[in-house]
């Protein structure tokens, strides 16, 4: 039995070529009208891409061709960390002994020594942690006012001491968990 070598090699070459062309068409590498998922390429038009950011203005249609944003909402969100939590009546009652202790300590500071250092020292002598006390002295003409913020478990004590007397109130922490915003904010 004789076999034709040329025909067999040619047949194999044609089969290999057909397999390669078929594989390219199925994978989408050969181009054409059909993509790999079987959808016609004309239907695959790209979606328009935003070119920038546009503010949303109340009473006007939402802009197209850009990413819309609400500037007022962004500004409110930017300042949200400064918002103080409202204390419940029970929380205020729990903080009342500390508020009274701070007020009593401020009353011990003499008017001649009135300043941030003397106020912090008096509060420390009353049992408050000096690292949790922020005292700032302001001098206006002949009047000295020392503002005080004390971080205590469950809230904040906020008040002042001046030549005219002292005051202290209880308040909640700001949204980031402290009583005082970070420097520069």
PDB file of C-alpha atoms in Angstrom:
ATOM      1  CA  UNK A   1       0.000   0.000   0.000  1.00  0.00           C
ATOM      2  CA  UNK A   2       1.444   3.284  -0.987  1.00  0.00           C
ATOM      3  CA  UNK A   3       0.755   6.458   0.766  1.00  0.00           C
ATOM      4  CA  UNK A   4       1.233   9.943  -0.619  1.00  0.00           C
ATOM      5  CA  UNK A   5       3.431  11.906   1.712  1.00  0.00           C
ATOM      6  CA  UNK A   6       2.706  15.317   0.113  1.00  0.00           C
ATOM      7  CA  UNK A   7      -1.054  15.056   0.477  1.00  0.00           C
ATOM      8  CA  UNK A   8      -0.860  14.028   4.103  1.00  0.00           C
ATOM      9  CA  UNK A   9       1.478  16.902   5.049  1.00  0.00           C
ATOM     10  CA  UNK A  10      -0.639  19.386   3.113  1.00  0.00           C
ATOM     11  CA  UNK A  11      -3.794  18.129   4.793  1.00  0.00           C
ATOM     12  CA  UNK A  12      -2.204  18.476   8.225  1.00  0.00           C
ATOM     13  CA  UNK A  13      -0.996  21.999   7.416  1.00  0.00           C
ATOM     14  CA  UNK A  14      -4.486  23.026   6.280  1.00  0.00           C
ATOM     15  CA  UNK A  15      -6.041  21.578   9.440  1.00  0.00           C
ATOM     16  CA  UNK A  16      -3.517  23.363  11.663  1.00  0.00           C
ATOM     17  CA  UNK A  17      -4.139  26.662   9.825  1.00  0.00           C
ATOM     18  CA  UNK A  18      -7.897  26.254  10.189  1.00  0.00           C
ATOM     19  CA  UNK A  19      -7.539  25.543  13.923  1.00  0.00           C
ATOM     20  CA  UNK A  20      -5.355  28.618  14.431  1.00  0.00           C
ATOM     21  CA  UNK A  21      -7.755  30.861  12.499  1.00  0.00           C
ATOM     22  CA  UNK A  22     -10.691  29.431  14.453  1.00  0.00           C
ATOM     23  CA  UNK A  23      -8.926  30.019  17.761  1.00  0.00           C
ATOM     24  CA  UNK A  24      -8.120  33.620  16.823  1.00  0.00           C
ATOM     25  CA  UNK A  25     -11.713  34.315  15.805  1.00  0.00           C
ATOM     26  CA  UNK A  26     -13.123  32.812  18.995  1.00  0.00           C
ATOM     27  CA  UNK A  27     -10.678  34.731  21.212  1.00  0.00           C
ATOM     28  CA  UNK A  28     -11.393  38.017  19.475  1.00  0.00           C
ATOM     29  CA  UNK A  29      -7.788  38.639  18.483  1.00  0.00           C
ATOM     30  CA  UNK A  30      -8.515  38.459  14.759  1.00  0.00           C
ATOM     31  CA  UNK A  31     -10.957  41.383  14.829  1.00  0.00           C
ATOM     32  CA  UNK A  32     -14.113  41.093  12.820  1.00  0.00           C
ATOM     33  CA  UNK A  33     -17.695  41.939  13.647  1.00  0.00           C
ATOM     34  CA  UNK A  34     -18.054  39.685  16.685  1.00  0.00           C
ATOM     35  CA  UNK A  35     -16.428  39.974  20.088  1.00  0.00           C
ATOM     36  CA  UNK A  36     -15.431  37.019  22.253  1.00  0.00           C
ATOM     37  CA  UNK A  37     -18.761  37.127  24.112  1.00  0.00           C
ATOM     38  CA  UNK A  38     -20.735  36.865  20.846  1.00  0.00           C
ATOM     39  CA  UNK A  39     -21.964  40.462  20.729  1.00  0.00           C
ATOM     40  CA  UNK A  40     -21.569  42.512  17.591  1.00  0.00           C
ATOM     41  CA  UNK A  41     -18.825  45.116  18.013  1.00  0.00           C
ATOM     42  CA  UNK A  42     -21.019  47.996  16.798  1.00  0.00           C
ATOM     43  CA  UNK A  43     -23.136  47.476  19.939  1.00  0.00           C
ATOM     44  CA  UNK A  44     -20.054  47.871  22.142  1.00  0.00           C
ATOM     45  CA  UNK A  45     -19.839  51.649  21.834  1.00  0.00           C
ATOM     46  CA  UNK A  46     -17.879  53.108  24.741  1.00  0.00           C
ATOM     47  CA  UNK A  47     -19.812  54.980  27.415  1.00  0.00           C
ATOM     48  CA  UNK A  48     -19.026  58.699  27.590  1.00  0.00           C
ATOM     49  CA  UNK A  49     -16.323  59.424  30.152  1.00  0.00           C
ATOM     50  CA  UNK A  50     -16.614  62.349  32.590  1.00  0.00           C
ATOM     51  CA  UNK A  51     -14.362  65.273  31.755  1.00  0.00           C
ATOM     52  CA  UNK A  52     -14.340  66.936  35.169  1.00  0.00           C
ATOM     53  CA  UNK A  53     -16.415  67.834  38.217  1.00  0.00           C
ATOM     54  CA  UNK A  54     -19.522  70.032  38.070  1.00  0.00           C
ATOM     55  CA  UNK A  55     -21.420  71.492  41.033  1.00  0.00           C
ATOM     56  CA  UNK A  56     -25.075  70.575  41.475  1.00  0.00           C
ATOM     57  CA  UNK A  57     -27.118  73.750  41.683  1.00  0.00           C
ATOM     58  CA  UNK A  58     -30.550  73.601  43.265  1.00  0.00           C
ATOM     59  CA  UNK A  59     -33.362  74.155  40.784  1.00  0.00           C
ATOM     60  CA  UNK A  60     -31.221  73.353  37.740  1.00  0.00           C
ATOM     61  CA  UNK A  61     -30.934  70.044  35.880  1.00  0.00           C
ATOM     62  CA  UNK A  62     -28.056  67.801  36.873  1.00  0.00           C
ATOM     63  CA  UNK A  63     -25.053  68.384  34.590  1.00  0.00           C
ATOM     64  CA  UNK A  64     -23.983  65.712  32.100  1.00  0.00           C
ATOM     65  CA  UNK A  65     -20.518  64.822  30.865  1.00  0.00           C
ATOM     66  CA  UNK A  66     -18.969  65.384  34.291  1.00  0.00           C
ATOM     67  CA  UNK A  67     -19.034  64.078  37.830  1.00  0.00           C
ATOM     68  CA  UNK A  68     -21.720  65.987  39.745  1.00  0.00           C
ATOM     69  CA  UNK A  69     -21.084  67.021  43.364  1.00  0.00           C
ATOM     70  CA  UNK A  70     -22.952  68.988  46.019  1.00  0.00           C
ATOM     71  CA  UNK A  71     -20.532  71.615  47.311  1.00  0.00           C
ATOM     72  CA  UNK A  72     -22.674  72.546  50.325  1.00  0.00           C
ATOM     73  CA  UNK A  73     -22.901  68.912  51.463  1.00  0.00           C
ATOM     74  CA  UNK A  74     -19.135  68.520  51.073  1.00  0.00           C
ATOM     75  CA  UNK A  75     -18.455  71.599  53.197  1.00  0.00           C
ATOM     76  CA  UNK A  76     -20.847  70.393  55.913  1.00  0.00           C
ATOM     77  CA  UNK A  77     -19.181  66.981  55.878  1.00  0.00           C
ATOM     78  CA  UNK A  78     -15.771  68.622  56.114  1.00  0.00           C
ATOM     79  CA  UNK A  79     -16.778  70.356  59.358  1.00  0.00           C
ATOM     80  CA  UNK A  80     -18.684  67.361  60.816  1.00  0.00           C
ATOM     81  CA  UNK A  81     -15.763  66.279  63.002  1.00  0.00           C
ATOM     82  CA  UNK A  82     -16.200  69.480  65.043  1.00  0.00           C
ATOM     83  CA  UNK A  83     -19.838  68.784  65.939  1.00  0.00           C
ATOM     84  CA  UNK A  84     -20.349  68.031  69.611  1.00  0.00           C
ATOM     85  CA  UNK A  85     -22.356  65.066  70.770  1.00  0.00           C
ATOM     86  CA  UNK A  86     -25.384  66.032  72.854  1.00  0.00           C
ATOM     87  CA  UNK A  87     -25.313  64.682  76.385  1.00  0.00           C
ATOM     88  CA  UNK A  88     -28.330  62.945  77.867  1.00  0.00           C
ATOM     89  CA  UNK A  89     -29.700  64.064  81.233  1.00  0.00           C
ATOM     90  CA  UNK A  90     -28.174  60.954  82.837  1.00  0.00           C
ATOM     91  CA  UNK A  91     -24.753  61.747  81.337  1.00  0.00           C
ATOM     92  CA  UNK A  92     -24.955  65.350  82.588  1.00  0.00           C
ATOM     93  CA  UNK A  93     -25.868  64.088  86.064  1.00  0.00           C
ATOM     94  CA  UNK A  94     -22.906  61.695  85.999  1.00  0.00           C
ATOM     95  CA  UNK A  95     -20.523  64.560  85.094  1.00  0.00           C
ATOM     96  CA  UNK A  96     -21.965  66.996  87.668  1.00  0.00           C
ATOM     97  CA  UNK A  97     -19.566  66.097  90.546  1.00  0.00           C
ATOM     98  CA  UNK A  98     -16.568  66.641  88.246  1.00  0.00           C
ATOM     99  CA  UNK A  99     -18.026  69.922  86.985  1.00  0.00           C
ATOM    100  CA  UNK A 100     -18.477  71.144  90.561  1.00  0.00           C
ATOM    101  CA  UNK A 101     -14.946  70.031  91.526  1.00  0.00           C
ATOM    102  CA  UNK A 102     -13.501  71.971  88.575  1.00  0.00           C
ATOM    103  CA  UNK A 103     -15.548  75.052  89.435  1.00  0.00           C
ATOM    104  CA  UNK A 104     -14.378  74.881  93.068  1.00  0.00           C
ATOM    105  CA  UNK A 105     -10.741  74.525  91.899  1.00  0.00           C
ATOM    106  CA  UNK A 106     -11.028  77.585  89.654  1.00  0.00           C
ATOM    107  CA  UNK A 107     -12.336  79.595  92.616  1.00  0.00           C
ATOM    108  CA  UNK A 108      -9.052  78.935  94.496  1.00  0.00           C
ATOM    109  CA  UNK A 109      -6.931  80.739  91.884  1.00  0.00           C
ATOM    110  CA  UNK A 110      -6.088  84.251  93.106  1.00  0.00           C
ATOM    111  CA  UNK A 111      -6.754  87.141  90.776  1.00  0.00           C
ATOM    112  CA  UNK A 112      -3.084  88.170  91.000  1.00  0.00           C
ATOM    113  CA  UNK A 113      -1.930  84.735  89.749  1.00  0.00           C
ATOM    114  CA  UNK A 114      -4.660  84.271  87.154  1.00  0.00           C
ATOM    115  CA  UNK A 115      -3.089  82.578  84.127  1.00  0.00           C
ATOM    116  CA  UNK A 116      -2.990  79.259  82.300  1.00  0.00           C
ATOM    117  CA  UNK A 117      -0.289  77.797  84.572  1.00  0.00           C
ATOM    118  CA  UNK A 118      -2.094  78.693  87.826  1.00  0.00           C
ATOM    119  CA  UNK A 119      -5.435  77.395  86.514  1.00  0.00           C
ATOM    120  CA  UNK A 120      -3.890  74.099  85.351  1.00  0.00           C
ATOM    121  CA  UNK A 121      -2.128  73.716  88.717  1.00  0.00           C
ATOM    122  CA  UNK A 122      -5.344  74.304  90.670  1.00  0.00           C
ATOM    123  CA  UNK A 123      -7.192  71.736  88.553  1.00  0.00           C
ATOM    124  CA  UNK A 124      -4.339  69.249  88.997  1.00  0.00           C
ATOM    125  CA  UNK A 125      -4.472  69.781  92.794  1.00  0.00           C
ATOM    126  CA  UNK A 126      -8.210  68.980  92.592  1.00  0.00           C
ATOM    127  CA  UNK A 127      -7.444  65.586  91.006  1.00  0.00           C
ATOM    128  CA  UNK A 128      -7.676  66.344  87.281  1.00  0.00           C
ATOM    129  CA  UNK A 129      -4.966  64.989  84.974  1.00  0.00           C
ATOM    130  CA  UNK A 130      -2.927  67.986  83.770  1.00  0.00           C
ATOM    131  CA  UNK A 131      -2.448  66.276  80.385  1.00  0.00           C
ATOM    132  CA  UNK A 132      -6.225  66.362  79.904  1.00  0.00           C
ATOM    133  CA  UNK A 133      -6.506  70.085  80.707  1.00  0.00           C
ATOM    134  CA  UNK A 134      -6.249  72.750  78.027  1.00  0.00           C
ATOM    135  CA  UNK A 135      -6.005  76.249  79.502  1.00  0.00           C
ATOM    136  CA  UNK A 136      -5.455  79.367  77.428  1.00  0.00           C
ATOM    137  CA  UNK A 137      -5.042  82.862  78.890  1.00  0.00           C
ATOM    138  CA  UNK A 138      -6.270  85.895  76.986  1.00  0.00           C
ATOM    139  CA  UNK A 139      -5.509  89.429  78.106  1.00  0.00           C
ATOM    140  CA  UNK A 140      -7.944  92.143  77.050  1.00  0.00           C
ATOM    141  CA  UNK A 141      -6.922  95.546  78.409  1.00  0.00           C
ATOM    142  CA  UNK A 142      -7.130  95.092  82.200  1.00  0.00           C
ATOM    143  CA  UNK A 143      -9.123  91.845  82.040  1.00  0.00           C
ATOM    144  CA  UNK A 144      -7.581  88.376  82.017  1.00  0.00           C
ATOM    145  CA  UNK A 145      -9.754  85.437  80.919  1.00  0.00           C
ATOM    146  CA  UNK A 146      -8.497  81.870  81.019  1.00  0.00           C
ATOM    147  CA  UNK A 147     -10.555  79.469  78.923  1.00  0.00           C
ATOM    148  CA  UNK A 148     -10.497  75.870  80.105  1.00  0.00           C
ATOM    149  CA  UNK A 149     -11.397  72.563  78.479  1.00  0.00           C
ATOM    150  CA  UNK A 150     -11.018  69.376  80.512  1.00  0.00           C
ATOM    151  CA  UNK A 151     -11.391  65.916  79.019  1.00  0.00           C
ATOM    152  CA  UNK A 152     -13.089  63.590  81.500  1.00  0.00           C
ATOM    153  CA  UNK A 153     -14.535  60.094  81.097  1.00  0.00           C
ATOM    154  CA  UNK A 154     -17.955  60.469  79.495  1.00  0.00           C
ATOM    155  CA  UNK A 155     -17.617  64.025  78.183  1.00  0.00           C
ATOM    156  CA  UNK A 156     -15.966  67.411  78.448  1.00  0.00           C
ATOM    157  CA  UNK A 157     -15.916  70.236  80.961  1.00  0.00           C
ATOM    158  CA  UNK A 158     -15.766  73.636  79.301  1.00  0.00           C
ATOM    159  CA  UNK A 159     -15.492  76.931  81.120  1.00  0.00           C
ATOM    160  CA  UNK A 160     -13.462  79.970  82.018  1.00  0.00           C
ATOM    161  CA  UNK A 161     -11.902  81.826  84.906  1.00  0.00           C
ATOM    162  CA  UNK A 162     -11.594  85.588  85.042  1.00  0.00           C
ATOM    163  CA  UNK A 163     -11.343  88.449  87.517  1.00  0.00           C
ATOM    164  CA  UNK A 164     -15.140  88.462  87.577  1.00  0.00           C
ATOM    165  CA  UNK A 165     -15.516  84.809  88.555  1.00  0.00           C
ATOM    166  CA  UNK A 166     -15.570  81.345  87.071  1.00  0.00           C
ATOM    167  CA  UNK A 167     -17.989  79.230  85.131  1.00  0.00           C
ATOM    168  CA  UNK A 168     -17.977  75.596  84.024  1.00  0.00           C
ATOM    169  CA  UNK A 169     -20.390  73.557  81.897  1.00  0.00           C
ATOM    170  CA  UNK A 170     -20.616  69.951  80.726  1.00  0.00           C
ATOM    171  CA  UNK A 171     -20.726  69.045  77.059  1.00  0.00           C
ATOM    172  CA  UNK A 172     -20.246  66.038  74.805  1.00  0.00           C
ATOM    173  CA  UNK A 173     -17.147  65.104  72.885  1.00  0.00           C
ATOM    174  CA  UNK A 174     -16.643  66.199  69.288  1.00  0.00           C
ATOM    175  CA  UNK A 175     -17.187  63.633  66.537  1.00  0.00           C
ATOM    176  CA  UNK A 176     -13.539  62.547  66.416  1.00  0.00           C
ATOM    177  CA  UNK A 177     -13.778  61.490  70.074  1.00  0.00           C
ATOM    178  CA  UNK A 178     -11.946  64.276  71.871  1.00  0.00           C
ATOM    179  CA  UNK A 179     -12.853  67.543  73.519  1.00  0.00           C
ATOM    180  CA  UNK A 180     -10.504  69.774  71.517  1.00  0.00           C
ATOM    181  CA  UNK A 181      -9.882  69.827  67.767  1.00  0.00           C
ATOM    182  CA  UNK A 182      -6.377  69.099  66.586  1.00  0.00           C
ATOM    183  CA  UNK A 183      -4.067  72.120  66.166  1.00  0.00           C
ATOM    184  CA  UNK A 184      -4.561  73.781  62.799  1.00  0.00           C
ATOM    185  CA  UNK A 185      -8.142  72.563  62.346  1.00  0.00           C
TER     186      UNK A 185
END
